[in-house]
GROMACS .gro file of C-alpha atoms in nm:
model
  159
    1MET     CA    1  -0.685   2.921  -1.243
    2ALA     CA    2  -0.986   2.824  -1.039
    3ASN     CA    3  -0.838   2.567  -0.820
    4ARG     CA    4  -1.179   2.438  -0.723
    5LYS     CA    5  -1.243   2.088  -0.537
    6GLN     CA    6  -1.442   1.853  -0.751
    7PRO     CA    7  -1.698   1.649  -0.568
    8TYR     CA    8  -1.622   1.273  -0.595
    9ASN     CA    9  -1.757   0.962  -0.487
   10TRP     CA   10  -1.590   0.715  -0.254
   11LYS     CA   11  -1.677   0.410  -0.470
   12LEU     CA   12  -1.499   0.593  -0.749
   13VAL     CA   13  -1.163   0.642  -0.550
   14LYS     CA   14  -0.869   0.434  -0.678
   15PRO     CA   15  -0.502   0.419  -0.637
   16GLY     CA   16  -0.319   0.731  -0.773
   17ASP     CA   17  -0.614   0.974  -0.702
   18ILE     CA   18  -0.540   1.294  -0.505
   19ILE     CA   19  -0.834   1.350  -0.270
   20SER     CA   20  -0.951   1.550   0.027
   21PHE     CA   21  -1.199   1.457   0.306
   22ARG     CA   22  -1.267   1.551   0.678
   23TYR     CA   23  -1.136   1.329   0.932
   24LYS     CA   24  -1.132   1.329   1.308
   25SER     CA   25  -0.781   1.284   1.453
   26LYS     CA   26  -0.738   1.042   1.749
   27SER     CA   27  -0.462   1.242   1.897
   28THR     CA   28  -0.613   1.582   1.903
   29GLY     CA   29  -0.991   1.493   1.870
   30ARG     CA   30  -1.027   1.769   1.598
   31THR     CA   31  -1.183   1.716   1.267
   32VAL     CA   32  -0.954   1.854   0.976
   33MET     CA   33  -0.926   1.834   0.605
   34GLN     CA   34  -0.697   1.580   0.495
   35SER     CA   35  -0.546   1.573   0.131
   36ILE     CA   36  -0.370   1.246   0.038
   37LEU     CA   37  -0.241   1.063  -0.255
   38VAL     CA   38  -0.431   0.731  -0.244
   39LEU     CA   39  -0.223   0.411  -0.239
   40ASN     CA   40  -0.484   0.166  -0.103
   41PRO     CA   41  -0.854   0.280  -0.114
   42ARG     CA   42  -1.013  -0.019   0.073
   43LEU     CA   43  -0.751  -0.255   0.222
   44ASN     CA   44  -0.898  -0.524   0.448
   45VAL     CA   45  -0.700  -0.551   0.783
   46THR     CA   46  -0.742  -0.807   1.058
   47LEU     CA   47  -0.696  -0.623   1.391
   48LYS     CA   48  -0.533  -0.797   1.707
   49ASN     CA   49  -0.876  -0.866   1.844
   50GLY     CA   50  -0.961  -1.078   1.534
   51LYS     CA   51  -1.198  -0.810   1.398
   52SER     CA   52  -1.179  -0.731   1.024
   53THR     CA   53  -1.190  -0.353   0.918
   54LYS     CA   54  -1.107  -0.150   0.594
   55HIS     CA   55  -0.839   0.107   0.585
   56LEU     CA   56  -0.784   0.391   0.349
   57ILE     CA   57  -0.408   0.414   0.302
   58GLY     CA   58  -0.212   0.708   0.137
   59ILE     CA   59   0.064   0.973   0.139
   60LYS     CA   60  -0.051   1.289   0.308
   61LEU     CA   61  -0.001   1.589   0.092
   62GLU     CA   62  -0.188   1.867   0.296
   63GLU     CA   63  -0.372   1.897   0.624
   64SER     CA   64  -0.613   2.198   0.661
   65ASN     CA   65  -0.432   2.353   0.344
   66LYS     CA   66  -0.102   2.336   0.518
   67ILE     CA   67   0.146   2.166   0.277
   68SER     CA   68   0.310   1.831   0.425
   69ILE     CA   69   0.501   1.756   0.113
   70ARG     CA   70   0.615   2.007  -0.145
   71LEU     CA   71   0.556   1.844  -0.481
   72THR     CA   72   0.885   1.958  -0.639
   73ARG     CA   73   1.079   1.794  -0.922
   74LYS     CA   74   1.258   1.560  -0.674
   75GLU     CA   75   0.937   1.421  -0.524
   76LEU     CA   76   0.782   1.380  -0.868
   77ARG     CA   77   1.073   1.180  -0.981
   78ILE     CA   78   1.031   0.939  -0.682
   79LEU     CA   79   0.666   0.903  -0.752
   80GLU     CA   80   0.712   0.845  -1.114
   81LYS     CA   81   0.935   0.531  -1.026
   82ILE     CA   82   0.571   0.367  -0.996
   83GLY     CA   83   0.369   0.547  -1.239
   84GLU     CA   84   0.319   0.876  -1.446
   85PHE     CA   85   0.208   1.203  -1.267
   86LYS     CA   86  -0.050   1.375  -1.494
   87LYS     CA   87  -0.260   1.681  -1.486
   88ILE     CA   88  -0.624   1.583  -1.540
   89ASP     CA   89  -0.795   1.928  -1.530
   90ASN     CA   90  -0.602   2.251  -1.648
   91GLU     CA   91  -0.880   2.492  -1.519
   92ASN     CA   92  -0.890   2.342  -1.160
   93ASN     CA   93  -0.538   2.217  -1.108
   94LEU     CA   94  -0.619   1.855  -1.068
   95TYR     CA   95  -0.357   1.584  -1.077
   96ARG     CA   96  -0.345   1.204  -1.054
   97LEU     CA   97  -0.073   0.949  -1.041
   98GLU     CA   98  -0.139   0.697  -1.325
   99ILE     CA   99   0.022   0.381  -1.143
  100ASP     CA  100   0.179   0.124  -1.365
  101ARG     CA  101  -0.041  -0.190  -1.369
  102ARG     CA  102   0.248  -0.400  -1.261
  103PHE     CA  103   0.237  -0.232  -0.925
  104ILE     CA  104  -0.134  -0.249  -0.859
  105LEU     CA  105  -0.308  -0.567  -0.704
  106ASN     CA  106  -0.647  -0.423  -0.798
  107ASP     CA  107  -0.835  -0.100  -0.780
  108ILE     CA  108  -0.977  -0.187  -0.428
  109LYS     CA  109  -0.667  -0.334  -0.265
  110GLY     CA  110  -0.434  -0.082  -0.423
  111ILE     CA  111  -0.064  -0.092  -0.464
  112LYS     CA  112   0.182  -0.371  -0.395
  113GLU     CA  113   0.445  -0.358  -0.106
  114GLN     CA  114   0.717  -0.333  -0.367
  115ALA     CA  115   0.580  -0.005  -0.498
  116TYR     CA  116   0.565   0.161  -0.162
  117ASP     CA  117   0.920   0.042  -0.101
  118LYS     CA  118   1.039   0.235  -0.422
  119ILE     CA  119   0.887   0.545  -0.327
  120SER     CA  120   0.943   0.541   0.051
  121LYS     CA  121   1.321   0.591  -0.001
  122SER     CA  122   1.265   0.966   0.002
  123PHE     CA  123   1.257   1.086   0.364
  124ASN     CA  124   0.969   1.343   0.287
  125ILE     CA  125   0.751   1.068   0.152
  126GLN     CA  126   0.833   0.810   0.429
  127GLY     CA  127   0.720   1.037   0.703
  128GLN     CA  128   0.388   1.116   0.540
  129TYR     CA  129   0.247   0.747   0.505
  130ARG     CA  130  -0.101   0.763   0.672
  131THR     CA  131  -0.360   0.501   0.744
  132TYR     CA  132  -0.736   0.597   0.806
  133ASP     CA  133  -1.027   0.401   0.906
  134TYR     CA  134  -1.219   0.367   0.581
  135MET     CA  135  -1.570   0.368   0.748
  136LYS     CA  136  -1.499   0.674   0.947
  137ALA     CA  137  -1.346   0.858   0.633
  138LYS     CA  138  -1.653   0.758   0.430
  139LYS     CA  139  -1.883   0.936   0.667
  140SER     CA  140  -1.756   1.274   0.509
  141ALA     CA  141  -1.782   1.400   0.152
  142VAL     CA  142  -1.490   1.327  -0.068
  143TYR     CA  143  -1.330   1.572  -0.335
  144LEU     CA  144  -1.070   1.556  -0.594
  145GLU     CA  145  -0.812   1.806  -0.461
  146PRO     CA  146  -0.634   2.067  -0.651
  147ILE     CA  147  -0.275   2.079  -0.529
  148ARG     CA  148   0.020   2.305  -0.578
  149VAL     CA  149   0.300   2.137  -0.790
  150PHE     CA  150   0.634   2.326  -0.789
  151THR     CA  151   0.738   2.214  -1.130
  152LYS     CA  152   0.599   2.157  -1.472
  153VAL     CA  153   0.376   1.853  -1.537
  154GLU     CA  154   0.255   1.708  -1.868
  155ASP     CA  155  -0.109   1.736  -1.953
  156THR     CA  156  -0.315   1.430  -2.017
  157ASP     CA  157  -0.531   1.412  -2.335
  158GLU     CA  158  -0.857   1.289  -2.125
  159ASP     CA  159  -1.152   1.509  -2.163
   0.00000   0.00000   0.00000
């Protein structure tokens, strides 16, 4: 398998996409490649000082190609409480979580809080919830990210 990243567009990012982008860490100051399962692509947040900003929210899967969550059968079952995990490209090992419409506010705001509550029961997933400043993330290129899944996933009929 080729396992190539596919160039993508920030405007097309929606809940359930598995993307990667470069992001500068506040704590270390290093810019590293982040791979996440998107939960909320552009969530409006009002800060304590009254300013409004947009946040990209997701579950971190990898950082600089180091796996944060091994997607085993157990993790997939937990994620499938809110949708269906599907392979969208056989050749490049690309996946997405087709989130059930009842758990999505809209494609911009992302998932409802009850959807996160359903999947956060797993200790592995709970510890990987991440929030990124959307405007900072948007400065870097975004890709659909090939990931390693340690169990079999059904193929989708999309082409």
